[in-house]
CSV table of C-alpha atoms and ligand atoms in Angstrom, one decimal:
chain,number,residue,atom,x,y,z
A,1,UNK,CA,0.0,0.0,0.0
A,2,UNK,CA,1.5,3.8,-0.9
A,3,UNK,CA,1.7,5.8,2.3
A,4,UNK,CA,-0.7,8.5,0.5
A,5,UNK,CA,-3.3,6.2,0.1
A,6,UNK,CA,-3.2,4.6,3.8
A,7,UNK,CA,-2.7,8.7,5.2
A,8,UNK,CA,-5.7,9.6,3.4
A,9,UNK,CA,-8.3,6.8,2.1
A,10,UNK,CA,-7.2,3.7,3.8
A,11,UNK,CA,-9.7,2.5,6.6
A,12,UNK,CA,-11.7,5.2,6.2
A,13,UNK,CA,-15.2,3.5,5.1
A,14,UNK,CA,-17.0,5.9,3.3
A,15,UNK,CA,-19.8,3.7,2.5
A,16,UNK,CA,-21.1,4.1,5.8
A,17,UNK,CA,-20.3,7.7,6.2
A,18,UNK,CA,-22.5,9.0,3.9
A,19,UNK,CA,-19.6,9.0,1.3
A,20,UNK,CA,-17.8,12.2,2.7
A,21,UNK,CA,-14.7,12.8,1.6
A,22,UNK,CA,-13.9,14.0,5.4
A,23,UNK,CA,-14.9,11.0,7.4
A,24,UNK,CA,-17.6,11.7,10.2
A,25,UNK,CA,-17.0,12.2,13.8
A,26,UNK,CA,-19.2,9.4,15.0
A,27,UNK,CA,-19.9,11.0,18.3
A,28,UNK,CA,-21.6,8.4,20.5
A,29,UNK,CA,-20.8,6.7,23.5
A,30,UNK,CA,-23.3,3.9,22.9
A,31,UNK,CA,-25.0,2.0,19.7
A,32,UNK,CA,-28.0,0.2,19.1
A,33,UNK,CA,-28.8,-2.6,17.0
A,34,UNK,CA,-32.4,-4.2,15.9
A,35,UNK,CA,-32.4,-7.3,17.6
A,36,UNK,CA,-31.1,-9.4,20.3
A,37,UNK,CA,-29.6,-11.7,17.5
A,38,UNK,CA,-27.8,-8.7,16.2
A,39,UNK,CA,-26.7,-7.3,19.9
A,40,UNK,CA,-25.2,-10.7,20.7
A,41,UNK,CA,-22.9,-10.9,17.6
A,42,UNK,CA,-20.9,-7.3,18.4
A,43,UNK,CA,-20.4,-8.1,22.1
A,44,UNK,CA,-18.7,-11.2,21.3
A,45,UNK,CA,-16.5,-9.2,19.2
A,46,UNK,CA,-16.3,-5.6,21.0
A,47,UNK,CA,-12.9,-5.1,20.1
A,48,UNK,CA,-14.1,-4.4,16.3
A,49,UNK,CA,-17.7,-3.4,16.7
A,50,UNK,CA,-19.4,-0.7,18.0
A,51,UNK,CA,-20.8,-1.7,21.1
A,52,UNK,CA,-19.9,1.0,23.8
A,53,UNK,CA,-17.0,4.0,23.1
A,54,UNK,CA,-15.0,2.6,25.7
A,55,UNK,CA,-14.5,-0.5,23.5
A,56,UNK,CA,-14.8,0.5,20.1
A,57,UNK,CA,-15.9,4.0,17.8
A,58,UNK,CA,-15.9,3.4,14.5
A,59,UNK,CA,-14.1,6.7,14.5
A,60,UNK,CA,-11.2,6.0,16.3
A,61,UNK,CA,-11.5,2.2,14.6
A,62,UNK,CA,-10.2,3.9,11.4
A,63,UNK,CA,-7.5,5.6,13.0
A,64,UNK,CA,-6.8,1.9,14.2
A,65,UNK,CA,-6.3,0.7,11.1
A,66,UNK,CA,-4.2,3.4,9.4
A,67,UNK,CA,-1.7,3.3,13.2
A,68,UNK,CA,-1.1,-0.4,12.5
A,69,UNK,CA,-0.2,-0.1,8.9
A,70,UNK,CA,1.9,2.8,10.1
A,71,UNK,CA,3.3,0.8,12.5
A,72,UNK,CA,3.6,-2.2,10.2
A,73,UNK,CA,1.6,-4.6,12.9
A,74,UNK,CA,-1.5,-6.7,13.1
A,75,UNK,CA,-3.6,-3.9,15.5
A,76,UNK,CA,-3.3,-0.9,17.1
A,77,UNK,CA,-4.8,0.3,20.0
A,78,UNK,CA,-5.2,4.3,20.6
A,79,UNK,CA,-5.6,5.9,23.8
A,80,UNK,CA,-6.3,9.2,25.6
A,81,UNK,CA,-2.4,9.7,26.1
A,82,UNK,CA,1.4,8.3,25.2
A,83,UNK,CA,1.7,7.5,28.7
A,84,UNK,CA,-1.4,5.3,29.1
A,85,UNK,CA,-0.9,4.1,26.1
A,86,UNK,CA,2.9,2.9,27.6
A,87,UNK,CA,1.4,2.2,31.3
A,88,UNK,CA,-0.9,-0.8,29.2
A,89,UNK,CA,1.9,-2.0,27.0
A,90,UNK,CA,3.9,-2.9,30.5
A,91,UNK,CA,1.6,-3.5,32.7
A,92,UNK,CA,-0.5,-6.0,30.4
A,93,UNK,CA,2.8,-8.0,30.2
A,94,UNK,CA,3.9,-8.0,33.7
A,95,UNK,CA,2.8,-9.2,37.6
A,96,UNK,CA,4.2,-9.4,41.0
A,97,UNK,CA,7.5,-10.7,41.6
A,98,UNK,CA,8.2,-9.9,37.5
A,99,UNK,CA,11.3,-7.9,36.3
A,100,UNK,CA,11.6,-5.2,33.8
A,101,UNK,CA,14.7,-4.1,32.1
A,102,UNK,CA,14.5,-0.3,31.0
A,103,UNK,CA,16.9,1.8,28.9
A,104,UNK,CA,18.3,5.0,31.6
A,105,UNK,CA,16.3,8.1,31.1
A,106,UNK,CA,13.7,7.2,29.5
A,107,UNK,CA,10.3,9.4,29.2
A,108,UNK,CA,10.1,10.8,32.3
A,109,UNK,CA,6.2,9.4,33.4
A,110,UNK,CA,7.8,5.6,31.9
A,111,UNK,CA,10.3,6.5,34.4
A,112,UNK,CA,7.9,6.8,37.1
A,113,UNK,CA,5.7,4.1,35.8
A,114,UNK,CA,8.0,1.8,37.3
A,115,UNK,CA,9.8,3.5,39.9
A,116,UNK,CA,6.8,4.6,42.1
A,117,UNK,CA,3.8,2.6,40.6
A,118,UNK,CA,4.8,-0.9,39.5
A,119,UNK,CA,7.2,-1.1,42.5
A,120,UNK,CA,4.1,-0.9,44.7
A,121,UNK,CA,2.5,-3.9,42.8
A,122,UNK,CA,5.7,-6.0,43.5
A,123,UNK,CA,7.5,-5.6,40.3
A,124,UNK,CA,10.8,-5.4,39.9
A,125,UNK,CA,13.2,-2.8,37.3
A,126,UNK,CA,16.8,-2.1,36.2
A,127,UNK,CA,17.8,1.1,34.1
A,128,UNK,CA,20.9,-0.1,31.9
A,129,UNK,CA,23.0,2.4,29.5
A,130,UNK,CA,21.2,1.5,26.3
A,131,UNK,CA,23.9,2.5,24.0
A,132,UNK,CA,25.7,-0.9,24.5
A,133,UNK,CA,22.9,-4.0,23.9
A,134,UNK,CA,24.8,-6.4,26.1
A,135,UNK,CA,23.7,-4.4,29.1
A,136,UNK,CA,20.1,-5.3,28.5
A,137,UNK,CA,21.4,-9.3,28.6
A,138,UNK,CA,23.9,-8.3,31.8
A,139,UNK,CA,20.7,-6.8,33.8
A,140,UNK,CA,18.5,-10.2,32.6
A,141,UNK,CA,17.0,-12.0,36.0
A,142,UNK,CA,15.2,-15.2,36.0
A,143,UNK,CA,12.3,-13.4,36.4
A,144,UNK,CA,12.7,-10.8,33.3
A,145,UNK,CA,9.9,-10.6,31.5
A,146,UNK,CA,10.1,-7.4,29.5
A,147,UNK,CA,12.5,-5.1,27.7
A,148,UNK,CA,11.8,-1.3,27.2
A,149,UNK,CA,13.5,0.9,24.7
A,150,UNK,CA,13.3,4.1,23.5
A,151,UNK,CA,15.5,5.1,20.8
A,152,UNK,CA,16.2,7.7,21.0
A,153,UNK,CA,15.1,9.4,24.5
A,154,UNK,CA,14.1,12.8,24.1
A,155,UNK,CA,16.1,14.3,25.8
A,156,UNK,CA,19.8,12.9,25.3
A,157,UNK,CA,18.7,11.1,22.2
A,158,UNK,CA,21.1,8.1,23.2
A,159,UNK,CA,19.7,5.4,20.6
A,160,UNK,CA,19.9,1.6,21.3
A,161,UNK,CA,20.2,-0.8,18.8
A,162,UNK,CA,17.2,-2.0,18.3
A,163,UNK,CA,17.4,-5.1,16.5
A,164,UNK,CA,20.4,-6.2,19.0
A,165,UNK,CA,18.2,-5.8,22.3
A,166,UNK,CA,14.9,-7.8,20.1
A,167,UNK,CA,17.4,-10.7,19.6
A,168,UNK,CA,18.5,-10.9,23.0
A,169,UNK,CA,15.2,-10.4,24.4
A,170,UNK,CA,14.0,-13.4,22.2
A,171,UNK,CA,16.6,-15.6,22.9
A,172,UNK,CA,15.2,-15.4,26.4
A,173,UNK,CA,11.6,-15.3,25.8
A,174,UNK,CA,11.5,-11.6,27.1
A,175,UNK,CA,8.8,-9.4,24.9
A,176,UNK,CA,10.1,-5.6,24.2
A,177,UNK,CA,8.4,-2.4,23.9
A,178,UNK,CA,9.6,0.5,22.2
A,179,UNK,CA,8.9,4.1,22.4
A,180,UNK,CA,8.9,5.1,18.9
A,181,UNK,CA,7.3,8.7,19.4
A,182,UNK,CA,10.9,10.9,18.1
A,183,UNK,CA,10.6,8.9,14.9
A,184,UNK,CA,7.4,8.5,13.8
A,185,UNK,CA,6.1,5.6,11.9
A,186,UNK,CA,8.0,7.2,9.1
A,187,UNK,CA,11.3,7.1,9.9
A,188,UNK,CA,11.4,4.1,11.9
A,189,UNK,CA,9.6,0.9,12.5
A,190,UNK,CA,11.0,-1.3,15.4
A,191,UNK,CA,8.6,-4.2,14.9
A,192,UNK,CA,10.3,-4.4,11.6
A,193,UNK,CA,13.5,-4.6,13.7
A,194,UNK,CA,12.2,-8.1,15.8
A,195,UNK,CA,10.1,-5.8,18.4
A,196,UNK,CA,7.0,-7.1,19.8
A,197,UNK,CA,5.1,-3.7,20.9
A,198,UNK,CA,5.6,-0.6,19.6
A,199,UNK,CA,4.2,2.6,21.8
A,200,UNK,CA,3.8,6.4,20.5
A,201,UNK,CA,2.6,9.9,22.2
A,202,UNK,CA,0.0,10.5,19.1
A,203,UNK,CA,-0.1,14.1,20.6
A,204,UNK,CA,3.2,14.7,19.1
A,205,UNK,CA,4.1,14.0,15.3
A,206,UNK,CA,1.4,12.1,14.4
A,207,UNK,CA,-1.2,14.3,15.7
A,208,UNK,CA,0.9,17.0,15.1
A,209,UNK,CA,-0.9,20.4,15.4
A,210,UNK,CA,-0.5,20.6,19.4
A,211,UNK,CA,-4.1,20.6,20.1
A,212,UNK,CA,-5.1,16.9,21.2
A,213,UNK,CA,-3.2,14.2,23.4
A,214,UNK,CA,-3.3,10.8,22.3
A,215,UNK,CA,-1.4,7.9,22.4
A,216,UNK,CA,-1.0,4.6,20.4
A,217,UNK,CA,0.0,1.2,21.5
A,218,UNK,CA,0.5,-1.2,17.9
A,219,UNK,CA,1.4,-5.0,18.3
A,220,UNK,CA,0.5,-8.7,17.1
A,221,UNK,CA,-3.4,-9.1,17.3
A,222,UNK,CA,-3.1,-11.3,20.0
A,223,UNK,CA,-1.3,-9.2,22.3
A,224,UNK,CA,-3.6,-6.2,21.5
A,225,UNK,CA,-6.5,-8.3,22.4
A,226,UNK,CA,-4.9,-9.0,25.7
A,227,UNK,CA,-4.6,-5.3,26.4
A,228,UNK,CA,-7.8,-4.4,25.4
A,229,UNK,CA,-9.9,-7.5,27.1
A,230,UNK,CA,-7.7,-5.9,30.3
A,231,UNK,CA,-6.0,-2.8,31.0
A,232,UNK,CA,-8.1,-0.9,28.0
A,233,UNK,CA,-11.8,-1.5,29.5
A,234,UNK,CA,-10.9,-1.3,33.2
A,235,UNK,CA,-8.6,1.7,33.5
A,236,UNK,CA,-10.7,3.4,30.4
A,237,UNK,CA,-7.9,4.8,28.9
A,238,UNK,CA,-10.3,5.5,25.4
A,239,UNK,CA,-9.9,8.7,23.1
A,240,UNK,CA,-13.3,11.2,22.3
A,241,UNK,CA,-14.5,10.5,19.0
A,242,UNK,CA,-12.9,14.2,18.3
A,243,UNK,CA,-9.8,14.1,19.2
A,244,UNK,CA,-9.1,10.6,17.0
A,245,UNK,CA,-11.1,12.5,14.1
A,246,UNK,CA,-8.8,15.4,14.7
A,247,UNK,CA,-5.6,12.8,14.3
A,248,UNK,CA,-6.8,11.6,11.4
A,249,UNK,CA,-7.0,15.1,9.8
A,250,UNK,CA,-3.3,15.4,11.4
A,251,UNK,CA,-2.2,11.8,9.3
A,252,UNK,CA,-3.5,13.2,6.4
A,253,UNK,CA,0.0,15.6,6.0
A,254,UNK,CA,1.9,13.3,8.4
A,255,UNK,CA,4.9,12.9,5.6
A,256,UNK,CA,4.8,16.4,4.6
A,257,UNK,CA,5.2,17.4,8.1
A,258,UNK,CA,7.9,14.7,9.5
A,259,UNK,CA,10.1,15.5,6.8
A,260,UNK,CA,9.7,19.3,6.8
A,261,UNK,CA,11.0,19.4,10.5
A,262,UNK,CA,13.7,16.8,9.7
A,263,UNK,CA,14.7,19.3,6.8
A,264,UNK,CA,15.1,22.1,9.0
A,265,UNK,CA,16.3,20.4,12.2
A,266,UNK,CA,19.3,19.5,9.5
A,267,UNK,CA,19.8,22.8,8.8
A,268,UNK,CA,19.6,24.3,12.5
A,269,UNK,CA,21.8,21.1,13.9
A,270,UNK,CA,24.3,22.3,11.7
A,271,UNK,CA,24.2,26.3,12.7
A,272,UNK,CA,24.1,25.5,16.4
A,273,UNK,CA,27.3,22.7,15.7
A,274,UNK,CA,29.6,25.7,14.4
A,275,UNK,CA,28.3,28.6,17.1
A,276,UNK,CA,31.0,29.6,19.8
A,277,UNK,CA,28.9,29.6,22.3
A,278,UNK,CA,27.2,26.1,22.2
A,279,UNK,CA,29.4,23.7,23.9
A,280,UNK,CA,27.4,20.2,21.9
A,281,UNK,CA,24.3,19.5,20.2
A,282,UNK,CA,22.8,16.3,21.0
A,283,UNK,CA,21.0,15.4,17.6
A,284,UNK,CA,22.0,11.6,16.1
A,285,UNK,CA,21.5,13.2,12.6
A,286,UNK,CA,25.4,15.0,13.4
A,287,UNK,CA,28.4,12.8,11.8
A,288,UNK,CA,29.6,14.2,15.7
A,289,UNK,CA,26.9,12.2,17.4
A,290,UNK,CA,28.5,8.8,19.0
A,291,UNK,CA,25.8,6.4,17.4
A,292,UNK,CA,25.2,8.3,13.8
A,293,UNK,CA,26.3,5.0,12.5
A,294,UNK,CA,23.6,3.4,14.3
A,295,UNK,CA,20.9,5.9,13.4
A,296,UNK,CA,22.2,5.6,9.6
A,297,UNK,CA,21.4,1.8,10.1
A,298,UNK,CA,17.9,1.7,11.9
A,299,UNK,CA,15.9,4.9,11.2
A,300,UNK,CA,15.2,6.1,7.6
A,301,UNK,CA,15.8,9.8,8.9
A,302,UNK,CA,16.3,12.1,12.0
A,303,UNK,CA,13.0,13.8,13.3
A,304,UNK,CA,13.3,17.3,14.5
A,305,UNK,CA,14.5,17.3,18.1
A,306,UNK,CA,17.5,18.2,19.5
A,307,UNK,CA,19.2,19.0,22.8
A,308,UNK,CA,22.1,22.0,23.3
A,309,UNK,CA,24.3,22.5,25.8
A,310,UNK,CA,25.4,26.5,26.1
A,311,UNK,CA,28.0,27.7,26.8
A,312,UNK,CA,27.1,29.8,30.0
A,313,UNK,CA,28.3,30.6,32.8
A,314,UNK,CA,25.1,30.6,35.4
A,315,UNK,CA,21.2,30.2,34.7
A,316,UNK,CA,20.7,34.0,34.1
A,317,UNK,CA,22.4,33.5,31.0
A,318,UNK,CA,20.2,30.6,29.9
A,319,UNK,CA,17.3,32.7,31.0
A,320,UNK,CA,18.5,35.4,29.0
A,321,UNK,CA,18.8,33.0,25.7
A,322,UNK,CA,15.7,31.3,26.2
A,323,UNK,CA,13.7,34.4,27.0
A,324,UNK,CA,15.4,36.4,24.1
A,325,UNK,CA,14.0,33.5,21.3
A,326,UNK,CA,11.0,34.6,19.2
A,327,UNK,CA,10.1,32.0,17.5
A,328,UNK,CA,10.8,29.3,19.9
A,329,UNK,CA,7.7,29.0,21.9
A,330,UNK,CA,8.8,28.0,25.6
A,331,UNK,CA,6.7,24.8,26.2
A,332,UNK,CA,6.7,20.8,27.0
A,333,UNK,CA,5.9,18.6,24.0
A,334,UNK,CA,6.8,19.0,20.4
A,335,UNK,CA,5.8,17.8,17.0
A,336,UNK,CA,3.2,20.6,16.2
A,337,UNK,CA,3.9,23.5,13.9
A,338,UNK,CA,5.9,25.7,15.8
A,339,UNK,CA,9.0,25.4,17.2
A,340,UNK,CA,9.9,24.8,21.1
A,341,UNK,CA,12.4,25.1,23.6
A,342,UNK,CA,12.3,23.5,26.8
A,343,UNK,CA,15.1,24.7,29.3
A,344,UNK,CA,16.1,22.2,31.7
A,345,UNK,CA,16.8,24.7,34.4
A,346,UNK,CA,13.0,25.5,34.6
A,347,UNK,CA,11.7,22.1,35.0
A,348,UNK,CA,13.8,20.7,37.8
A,349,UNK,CA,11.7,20.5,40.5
A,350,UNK,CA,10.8,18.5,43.4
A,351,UNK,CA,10.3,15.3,41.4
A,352,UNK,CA,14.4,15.7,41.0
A,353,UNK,CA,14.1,13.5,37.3
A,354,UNK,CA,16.6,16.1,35.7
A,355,UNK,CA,19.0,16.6,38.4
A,356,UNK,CA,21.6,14.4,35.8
A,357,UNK,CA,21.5,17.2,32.9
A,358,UNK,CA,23.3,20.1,33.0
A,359,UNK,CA,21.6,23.3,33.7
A,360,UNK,CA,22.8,24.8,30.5
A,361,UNK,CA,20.7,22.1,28.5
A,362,UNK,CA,17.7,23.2,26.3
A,363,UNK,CA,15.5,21.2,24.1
A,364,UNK,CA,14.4,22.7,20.7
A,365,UNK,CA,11.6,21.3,18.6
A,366,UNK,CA,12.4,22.4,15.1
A,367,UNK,CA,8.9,22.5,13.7
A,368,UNK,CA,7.9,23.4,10.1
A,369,UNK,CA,8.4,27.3,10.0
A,370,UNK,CA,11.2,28.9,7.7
A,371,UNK,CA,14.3,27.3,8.9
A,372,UNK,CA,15.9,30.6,7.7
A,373,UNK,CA,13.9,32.0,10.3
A,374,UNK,CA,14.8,29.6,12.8
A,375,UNK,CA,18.7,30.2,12.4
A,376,UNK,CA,18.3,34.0,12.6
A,377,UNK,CA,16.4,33.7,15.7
A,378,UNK,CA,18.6,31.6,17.2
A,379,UNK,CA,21.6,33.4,16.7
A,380,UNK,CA,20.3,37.0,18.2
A,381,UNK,CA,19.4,34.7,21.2
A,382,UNK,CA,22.8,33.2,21.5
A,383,UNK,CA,24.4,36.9,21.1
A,384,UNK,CA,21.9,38.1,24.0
A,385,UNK,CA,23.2,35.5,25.6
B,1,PLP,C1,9.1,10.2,24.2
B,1,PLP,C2,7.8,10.3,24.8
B,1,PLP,N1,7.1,9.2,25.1
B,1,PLP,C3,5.8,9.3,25.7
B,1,PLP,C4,5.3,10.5,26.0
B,1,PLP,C5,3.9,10.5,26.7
B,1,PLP,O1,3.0,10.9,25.8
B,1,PLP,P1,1.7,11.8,26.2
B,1,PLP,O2,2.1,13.1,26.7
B,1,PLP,O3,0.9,11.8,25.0
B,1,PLP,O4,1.0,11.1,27.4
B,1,PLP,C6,6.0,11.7,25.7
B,1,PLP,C7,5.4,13.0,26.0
B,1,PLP,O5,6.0,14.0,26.1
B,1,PLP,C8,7.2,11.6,25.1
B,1,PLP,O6,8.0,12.7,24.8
């Protein structure tokens, strides 16, 4: 199937929406049916039929289908968020006295997934350096039951190789989950790579017009039946009708948009690289990143986020960069339109997750504006600076 086709027409089923070319928001929590006979056959397959919104929209069941041919699996689940959609992929997977093996600083709510929730339910984690695969078979116990990657974090965009960890993991029966959300469906697919489950914050690229938050978990059939028959009816984790209709209308320029801010992060990448006063740039799309060999290997391209370190001397001097940018909206998340910054010396708080980065670290999101744009801006806030 092209990718235009699935962005656009695939799954849609205009037959039953009145043939518009924009598919209709079928906003109902509840559907009825003409006869007992007719009621009996969707419960037994709620997954797929409309039953009750909680299961099953036939809005969001497009959406479905276009995420798993994305995603190059059997099914998809979405959810109301990236983290739920994550919490269900582990916890579906898992039980007490289980062990879970998890690449260092990963997303920072994964992180507390299993530090503060699953630890009260009795299971068991290890954080290994990623960027070597044998450390994910040094930290197996007999009790290991699940890898999770994310390659690259977003935030130090350290990558693993992802086809390594898959074949340790199977050699030992352990399933993995990957956090695919920096790549996209387009740049990389990890259950192409020997990955079982593959997660996504929707609210970033593939939504990717900051104004819904949405997650997607995409796996073998059977495994997202298991979710869905468990963790996805009792913790309730289903999207509005809107906001999957709104997703849709965001997949529709997915490829222009992915590859727009991959164009410009280039471009930017490669300004900050040469400026005086920024010490590194942590972007894998850099010859000067450690694993560009690696990303060369696994992903198709480099999305559009990136960390710096500055070269300053205290926080005022960050503040004065940051606060200086005009074009760089100061904000959590990324994959919309605009481009972000995300200083790390204004989110480390009392939950202490960033007290290993350096104060002078920012985050951009290079979004889709005129990279020209971009550069200028950020080189009137590195002379403020
Ligand atoms: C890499 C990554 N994974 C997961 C999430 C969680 O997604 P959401 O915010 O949609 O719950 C985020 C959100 O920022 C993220 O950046």
């Amino acid at each position: 199937m092209d990718l235009s086709y699935l962005l656009t027409h695939f799954g849609e089923d205009r037959e039953h929406g009145f043939d518009a070319v924009v598919p209709p928001i079928v906003q109902s929590g509840n559907f009825t049916y003409p006869t007992v006979a007719a009621m009996r056959a969707v419960v037994q397959q709620e997954m797929d039929r409309p039953l009750y919104t909680r299961g099953f929209n036939p809005t969001v069941g497009m959406v479905r289908k276009k995420l798993a041919a994305l995603e190059h699996a059997e099914d998809a689940l979405l959810f109301s968020s990236g983290s739920a959609a994550i919490a269900a992929g582990v916890m579906s997977f898992v039980q007490a006295g289980d062990h879970i093996v998890c690449v260092q600083k990963p997303y920072s709510w994964t992180k507390k997934l299993l530090v503060e929730l699953l630890a009260r339910f009795g299971v068991e984690h290890t954080f290994v350096d990623g960027t070597d695969a044998e450390n994910y078979r040094r930290a197996i116990r007999p009790n290991t039951r699940l890898f999770i990657l994310e390659s690259p974090n977003s935030l130090t965009f350290e990558l693993q190789d992802i086809a390594a960890v898959a074949a340790i993991a199977k050699a030992h029966g352990i399933l993995t989950l990957c956090d695919n959300s920096f790549s996209s469906p387009l740049f990389q697919n990890p259950i192409d790579l020997g990955v079982d489950l593959v997660a996504h914050s929707a609210t970033k690229y593939l939504n990717g017009h900051s104004d819904v938050v949405a997650g997607v978990l995409a796996g073998s059939a059977a495994h997202m039946r298991q979710v869905m028959s468990r963790e996805f009816m009792t913790l309730g984790p289903a999207p509005s009708p809107h906001d999957a209709w709104l997703l849709m209308r965001g997949l529709r320029t997915l490829e222009l948009r992915v590859n727009r801010s991959a164009d410009n992060a280039a471009q930017v990448a490669r300004f900050l690289e040469a400026h005086p006063k920024v010490k590194r740039v942590h972007w894998p799309g850099l010859p000067s990143h450690p694993q560009h060999a690696l990303a060369l290997r696994q992903m198709k391209r480099v999305a559009g986020l990136m960390s710096i370190e500055l070269d300053a001397p205290d926080e005022a001097a960050v503040e004065r960069f940051c606060d200086g940018l005009q074009r760089f909206l100061i904000a959590v998340s990324w994959g919309g339109y605009e481009s972000l910054q995300w200083p790390v010396c204004a989110l480390k708080g009392p939950s202490g997750y960033y007290t290993e980065l350096p104060f002078t670290m920012v985050r951009l999101y290079v979004g889709i504006e005129d990279p020209a744009l971009l550069i200028a801006d950020l080189e009137q806030g590195l002379a403020r600076m």
